[in-house]
Amino acid sequence: MAKPKDNPNYKVIAENRRARFDYAIDDDIECGIQLMGSEVKSLRETGANIAESYATVDDGELWLVNSYIAPYDAGRTFGHEDRRRRKLLVSRKELSDLWNATQRKGMTLVPLVMYFNHRGLAKLKIGIAKGKKLADKRETSAKRDWNRQKARLMKEHG
């Protein structure tokens, strides 16, 4: 997803950079997040961490588990719990596709990036992924190093 340069509302809040290293991502889905007011204000100020979080389908609803949103200092009285389960908003068809992927195909739902979209709404991009084995991780690392070295050689000789 390209960042709109002229749009002041678009802002990446948190990114799970290890997800692409640890998982082979087949597809991704953008979904909304059901947040409290203090959570939105905290996201605009400080940020969040989705590195050790995951998504799951329970009782016909999609949930984000173990994500961290820092407490909002000005809203201590009616604040939020920093690691609570947050409901994710998707269509029924997308929810059934996600459930089928996790139950039948042995896939997992990994949060990739949390951001404010062009309208200023908090969104989460979830990847439908399969865990990589150690050999696959080594192969990815070797491929990345080779591409880096190849680019360096082309720059020197080109």
XYZ file of N, CA and C in Angstrom:
474
model
N 0.848 -1.173 0.000
C 0.000 0.000 0.000
C 0.888 1.228 0.000
N 0.749 2.067 -1.001
C 1.573 3.255 -1.130
C 1.079 4.351 -0.190
N 2.023 5.034 0.426
C 1.663 6.107 1.347
C 1.322 7.356 0.544
N 0.122 7.897 0.733
C -0.219 9.140 0.046
C 0.585 10.295 0.648
N 1.447 10.903 -0.159
C 2.350 11.938 0.341
C 1.610 13.209 0.742
N 0.530 13.531 0.056
C -0.170 14.782 0.323
C -1.276 14.634 1.362
N -1.420 13.455 1.951
C -2.502 13.233 2.898
C -1.980 13.292 4.329
N -2.399 14.284 5.123
C -1.888 14.398 6.489
C -2.473 13.369 7.448
N -3.588 12.720 7.087
C -4.218 11.757 7.987
C -3.520 10.404 7.995
N -2.881 9.997 6.885
C -2.251 8.681 6.800
C -1.013 8.642 7.690
N -0.978 7.652 8.605
C 0.156 7.532 9.511
C 0.284 6.087 9.957
N 1.470 5.500 9.815
C 1.714 4.146 10.304
C 1.944 4.228 11.807
N 1.184 3.437 12.567
C 1.283 3.441 14.023
C 2.290 2.398 14.493
N 2.101 1.160 14.032
C 2.973 0.057 14.447
C 3.126 -0.914 13.294
N 4.299 -1.517 13.212
C 4.574 -2.460 12.136
C 5.220 -3.701 12.726
N 4.801 -4.865 12.268
C 5.376 -6.134 12.704
C 6.410 -6.542 11.661
N 7.655 -6.132 11.867
C 8.686 -6.350 10.855
C 9.168 -7.802 10.806
N 9.037 -8.523 11.910
C 9.477 -9.923 11.932
C 8.487 -10.862 11.258
N 7.271 -10.383 11.006
C 6.239 -11.263 10.453
C 6.663 -11.850 9.107
N 7.236 -11.046 8.249
C 7.619 -11.538 6.918
C 8.832 -12.464 6.988
N 9.608 -12.368 8.068
C 10.742 -13.272 8.251
C 10.281 -14.608 8.829
N 9.366 -14.573 9.793
C 8.930 -15.784 10.485
C 7.820 -16.541 9.757
N 7.074 -15.850 8.881
C 5.917 -16.468 8.230
C 5.961 -16.262 6.720
N 5.421 -17.237 5.996
C 5.200 -17.100 4.556
C 3.775 -16.588 4.401
N 3.625 -15.336 3.987
C 2.309 -14.692 3.954
C 1.673 -14.900 2.588
N 0.491 -15.531 2.591
C -0.225 -15.820 1.354
C -1.090 -14.649 0.906
N -1.828 -14.070 1.831
C -2.797 -13.034 1.501
C -2.907 -12.091 2.681
N -3.407 -10.876 2.439
C -3.633 -9.965 3.557
C -4.979 -9.276 3.412
N -5.534 -8.915 4.562
C -6.864 -8.306 4.628
C -6.785 -7.075 5.520
N -7.420 -5.994 5.064
C -7.507 -4.794 5.883
C -8.779 -4.881 6.717
N -8.654 -4.613 8.023
C -9.840 -4.652 8.873
C -9.811 -3.486 9.850
N -10.993 -3.106 10.308
C -11.117 -2.036 11.281
C -10.887 -2.577 12.682
N -10.670 -1.671 13.638
C -10.444 -2.055 15.023
C -11.458 -1.320 15.887
N -12.088 -2.037 16.796
C -13.020 -1.417 17.720
C -12.214 -0.915 18.916
N -12.088 0.415 19.039
C -11.248 1.025 20.067
C -12.041 1.934 20.986
N -11.497 2.150 22.166
C -12.048 3.138 23.092
C -11.421 4.492 22.761
N -12.035 5.577 23.261
C -11.528 6.914 22.969
C -10.111 7.145 23.451
N -9.784 6.655 24.648
C -8.435 6.855 25.180
C -7.402 6.082 24.359
N -7.824 4.962 23.751
C -6.902 4.196 22.910
C -6.570 4.957 21.634
N -7.569 5.579 21.027
C -7.341 6.347 19.795
C -6.411 7.525 20.083
N -6.656 8.224 21.182
C -5.806 9.362 21.540
C -4.388 8.911 21.828
N -4.235 7.788 22.492
C -2.916 7.252 22.774
C -2.186 6.859 21.482
N -2.914 6.266 20.536
C -2.308 5.889 19.260
C -1.834 7.122 18.488
N -2.601 8.197 18.543
C -2.196 9.421 17.844
C -0.950 10.035 18.478
N -0.801 9.888 19.795
C 0.352 10.464 20.494
C 1.568 9.554 20.477
N 1.435 8.390 21.133
C 2.610 7.558 21.387
C 2.743 6.396 20.415
N 1.752 5.544 20.352
C 1.856 4.419 19.450
C 1.475 3.114 20.101
N 1.871 2.016 19.472
C 1.473 0.686 19.914
C 2.544 -0.323 19.529
N 2.334 -1.569 19.960
C 3.228 -2.658 19.605
C 2.368 -3.861 19.219
N 2.556 -4.353 17.996
C 1.808 -5.530 17.539
C 2.755 -6.687 17.229
N 4.010 -6.579 17.676
C 5.015 -7.586 17.326
C 4.687 -8.961 17.897
N 4.229 -9.050 19.148
C 3.951 -10.353 19.729
C 2.457 -10.672 19.778
N 1.667 -10.006 18.950
C 0.227 -10.245 18.956
C -0.184 -11.164 17.800
N -1.424 -11.635 17.871
C -1.980 -12.491 16.824
C -3.483 -12.274 16.775
N -4.105 -12.740 15.710
C -5.553 -12.628 15.559
C -6.164 -14.026 15.614
N -7.385 -14.096 16.130
C -8.066 -15.379 16.238
C -9.565 -15.206 16.015
N -10.215 -16.269 15.555
C -11.661 -16.258 15.351
C -12.299 -17.034 16.499
N -13.108 -16.337 17.325
C -13.820 -16.958 18.446
C -15.296 -16.615 18.365
N -16.155 -17.616 18.426
C -17.608 -17.427 18.449
C -18.103 -16.530 17.320
N -17.567 -16.709 16.138
C -18.018 -15.939 14.984
C -17.550 -14.490 14.979
N -16.508 -14.168 15.754
C -15.957 -12.815 15.778
C -14.443 -12.892 15.669
N -13.845 -11.873 15.088
C -12.399 -11.801 14.912
C -11.811 -10.925 16.006
N -10.774 -11.416 16.698
C -10.179 -10.710 17.827
C -8.679 -10.536 17.633
N -8.164 -9.410 18.082
C -6.721 -9.153 18.141
C -6.291 -9.387 19.579
N -5.382 -10.330 19.779
C -4.972 -10.737 21.120
C -3.535 -10.295 21.380
N -3.292 -9.797 22.594
C -1.958 -9.453 23.091
C -1.308 -8.279 22.373
N -2.087 -7.366 21.842
C -1.504 -6.151 21.274
C -1.402 -5.110 22.372
N -0.401 -4.246 22.280
C -0.153 -3.258 23.327
C -0.453 -1.861 22.804
N -1.295 -1.136 23.526
C -1.517 0.286 23.275
C -1.199 0.998 24.577
N -0.264 1.919 24.535
C 0.200 2.611 25.738
C -0.948 3.342 26.418
N -0.933 3.418 27.757
C -1.985 4.158 28.459
C -1.931 5.644 28.101
N -3.099 6.260 28.045
C -3.204 7.683 27.725
C -3.146 8.467 29.036
N -2.138 9.311 29.178
C -1.887 10.000 30.441
C -3.046 10.897 30.868
N -3.613 11.649 29.928
C -4.675 12.587 30.285
C -5.986 11.879 30.615
N -6.130 10.630 30.218
C -7.380 9.910 30.448
C -7.244 8.817 31.491
N -6.581 9.096 32.586
C -6.361 8.081 33.620
C -7.659 7.600 34.270
N -8.631 8.502 34.441
C -9.868 8.133 35.125
C -10.655 7.101 34.325
N -10.860 7.356 33.051
C -11.601 6.438 32.195
C -10.672 5.842 31.158
N -9.511 5.383 31.585
C -8.496 4.850 30.687
C -8.854 3.474 30.157
N -7.902 2.844 29.528
C -8.113 1.524 28.944
C -7.060 0.556 29.474
N -7.379 -0.717 29.350
C -6.421 -1.763 29.702
C -5.462 -1.902 28.523
N -4.146 -1.869 28.779
C -3.192 -1.782 27.665
C -3.069 -3.047 26.821
N -3.338 -4.236 27.369
C -3.225 -5.477 26.585
C -4.541 -6.232 26.480
N -5.650 -5.527 26.382
C -6.944 -6.199 26.288
C -7.168 -6.755 24.876
N -8.119 -7.703 24.774
C -8.508 -8.232 23.458
C -9.331 -7.168 22.753
N -8.999 -6.908 21.491
C -9.723 -5.897 20.727
C -10.430 -6.568 19.553
N -11.691 -6.201 19.367
C -12.486 -6.786 18.295
C -12.072 -6.171 16.966
N -11.902 -7.017 15.951
C -11.571 -6.567 14.606
C -12.818 -6.641 13.743
N -12.982 -5.672 12.873
C -14.205 -5.542 12.088
C -13.942 -5.938 10.635
N -14.591 -7.031 10.221
C -14.503 -7.505 8.836
C -15.898 -7.922 8.393
N -16.062 -8.123 7.090
C -17.349 -8.580 6.579
C -17.538 -10.066 6.906
N -18.763 -10.545 6.796
C -19.049 -11.951 7.104
C -18.310 -12.890 6.171
N -18.220 -12.513 4.895
C -17.524 -13.370 3.935
C -16.041 -13.456 4.269
N -15.426 -12.312 4.590
C -14.008 -12.320 4.969
C -13.791 -13.133 6.234
N -14.714 -13.016 7.185
C -14.598 -13.769 8.434
C -14.657 -15.271 8.165
N -15.571 -15.695 7.295
C -15.660 -17.135 6.987
C -14.413 -17.605 6.241
N -13.864 -16.771 5.365
C -12.620 -17.131 4.672
C -11.465 -17.291 5.665
N -11.380 -16.371 6.635
C -10.324 -16.442 7.644
C -10.491 -17.689 8.507
N -11.728 -17.987 8.898
C -11.973 -19.164 9.718
C -11.593 -20.430 8.962
N -11.980 -20.510 7.681
C -11.626 -21.677 6.862
C -10.120 -21.825 6.728
N -9.420 -20.723 6.542
C -7.963 -20.781 6.382
C -7.301 -21.285 7.663
N -7.774 -20.828 8.809
C -7.123 -21.244 10.051
C -7.506 -22.664 10.455
N -8.738 -23.078 10.202
C -9.185 -24.403 10.646
C -8.760 -25.519 9.692
N -8.938 -25.311 8.403
C -8.714 -26.397 7.447
C -7.286 -26.442 6.923
N -6.724 -25.296 6.617
C -5.428 -25.269 5.945
C -4.259 -25.127 6.907
N -4.524 -24.969 8.209
C -3.433 -24.865 9.183
C -2.683 -23.555 9.111
N -3.356 -22.516 8.712
C -2.726 -21.200 8.622
C -2.925 -20.450 9.933
N -2.242 -19.314 10.068
C -2.401 -18.458 11.236
C -2.618 -17.025 10.783
N -3.193 -16.200 11.640
C -3.487 -14.806 11.311
C -2.488 -13.910 12.036
N -1.658 -13.228 11.270
C -0.584 -12.414 11.828
C -0.834 -10.948 11.500
N -0.854 -10.063 12.510
C -0.972 -8.626 12.224
C 0.318 -8.114 11.578
N 0.181 -7.392 10.467
C 1.344 -6.890 9.752
C 1.625 -5.421 10.057
N 0.582 -4.585 9.948
C 0.775 -3.147 10.178
C -0.525 -2.526 10.698
N -0.378 -1.609 11.650
C -1.507 -0.841 12.172
C -1.289 0.603 11.753
N -2.330 1.227 11.211
C -2.167 2.576 10.679
C -3.483 3.333 10.711
N -3.387 4.653 10.565
C -4.555 5.497 10.335
C -4.668 5.680 8.837
N -5.832 5.379 8.260
C -5.997 5.496 6.811
C -6.205 6.947 6.392
N -6.506 7.174 5.132
C -6.640 8.534 4.600
C -7.791 9.302 5.230
N -8.776 8.588 5.809
C -9.897 9.254 6.477
C -9.633 9.452 7.965
N -8.488 8.980 8.460
C -8.150 9.130 9.863
C -8.676 8.013 10.741
N -9.121 6.892 10.146
C -9.628 5.755 10.910
C -8.508 4.750 11.164
N -8.494 4.153 12.353
C -7.477 3.157 12.692
C -7.793 1.850 11.970
N -6.822 1.320 11.253
C -6.977 0.069 10.503
C -5.829 -0.867 10.848
N -6.058 -2.160 10.627
C -5.046 -3.178 10.858
C -4.998 -4.080 9.634
N -3.807 -4.320 9.126
C -3.647 -5.242 8.003
C -3.196 -6.580 8.579
N -3.999 -7.621 8.317
C -3.727 -8.961 8.832
C -3.286 -9.851 7.682
N -2.228 -10.604 7.907
C -1.744 -11.545 6.911
C -2.190 -12.959 7.238
N -2.648 -13.680 6.214
C -2.956 -15.105 6.361
C -1.659 -15.829 6.032
N -1.064 -16.463 7.049
C 0.315 -16.924 6.898
C 0.502 -18.353 7.386
N 1.594 -18.947 6.930
C 2.009 -20.269 7.381
C 3.425 -20.106 7.943
N 3.677 -20.697 9.089
C 4.987 -20.564 9.734
C 6.105 -21.157 8.896
N 7.250 -20.478 8.897
C 8.410 -20.969 8.157
C 9.239 -21.885 9.045
N 9.859 -22.871 8.435
C 10.812 -23.723 9.129
C 12.163 -22.994 9.146
N 13.106 -23.507 9.930
C 14.414 -22.859 10.071
C 15.136 -22.779 8.725
N 15.042 -23.835 7.913
C 15.705 -23.839 6.608
C 15.130 -22.750 5.699
N 13.814 -22.542 5.761
C 13.183 -21.502 4.953
C 13.662 -20.122 5.380
N 13.828 -19.926 6.692
C 14.317 -18.642 7.201
C 15.737 -18.383 6.716
N 16.573 -19.449 6.742
C 17.955 -19.299 6.251
C 17.965 -18.956 4.764
N 17.090 -19.612 4.017
C 16.998 -19.362 2.578
C 16.580 -17.916 2.306
N 15.600 -17.413 3.051
C 15.155 -16.024 2.907
C 16.289 -15.066 3.208
N 17.019 -15.350 4.286
C 18.142 -14.493 4.678
C 19.236 -14.507 3.612
N 19.550 -15.679 3.070
C 20.577 -15.789 2.035
C 20.159 -15.055 0.769
N 18.880 -15.174 0.399
C 18.367 -14.502 -0.789
C 18.442 -12.982 -0.636
N 18.085 -12.491 0.563
C 18.138 -11.060 0.836
C 19.589 -10.548 0.761
N 20.531 -11.331 1.342
C 21.941 -10.930 1.293
C 22.462 -10.910 -0.141
N 22.074 -11.905 -0.940
C 22.520 -11.965 -2.325
C 21.972 -10.789 -3.128
N 20.695 -10.442 -2.921
C 20.117 -9.298 -3.631
C 20.812 -8.001 -3.247
N 21.156 -7.858 -1.979
C 21.875 -6.685 -1.515
C 23.266 -6.604 -2.163
N 23.953 -7.750 -2.211
C 25.291 -7.801 -2.805
C 25.215 -7.550 -4.314
N 24.202 -8.103 -4.969
C 24.015 -7.914 -6.407
C 23.779 -6.437 -6.727
N 22.955 -5.768 -5.914
C 22.697 -4.342 -6.118
C 23.971 -3.524 -5.934
N 24.792 -3.911 -4.971
C 26.060 -3.202 -4.728
C 27.008 -3.373 -5.918
N 27.068 -4.585 -6.475
C 27.934 -4.839 -7.626
C 27.449 -4.082 -8.862
N 26.146 -4.050 -9.075
C 25.599 -3.316 -10.223
C 25.872 -1.824 -10.103
N 25.835 -1.316 -8.895
C 26.078 0.107 -8.668
C 27.543 0.456 -8.961
N 28.462 -0.454 -8.562
C 29.893 -0.215 -8.779
C 30.254 -0.286 -10.265
N 29.715 -1.261 -10.988
C 30.108 -1.503 -12.377
C 29.178 -0.877 -13.390
N 28.065 -0.305 -12.924
C 27.077 0.190 -13.883
C 27.017 1.629 -13.977
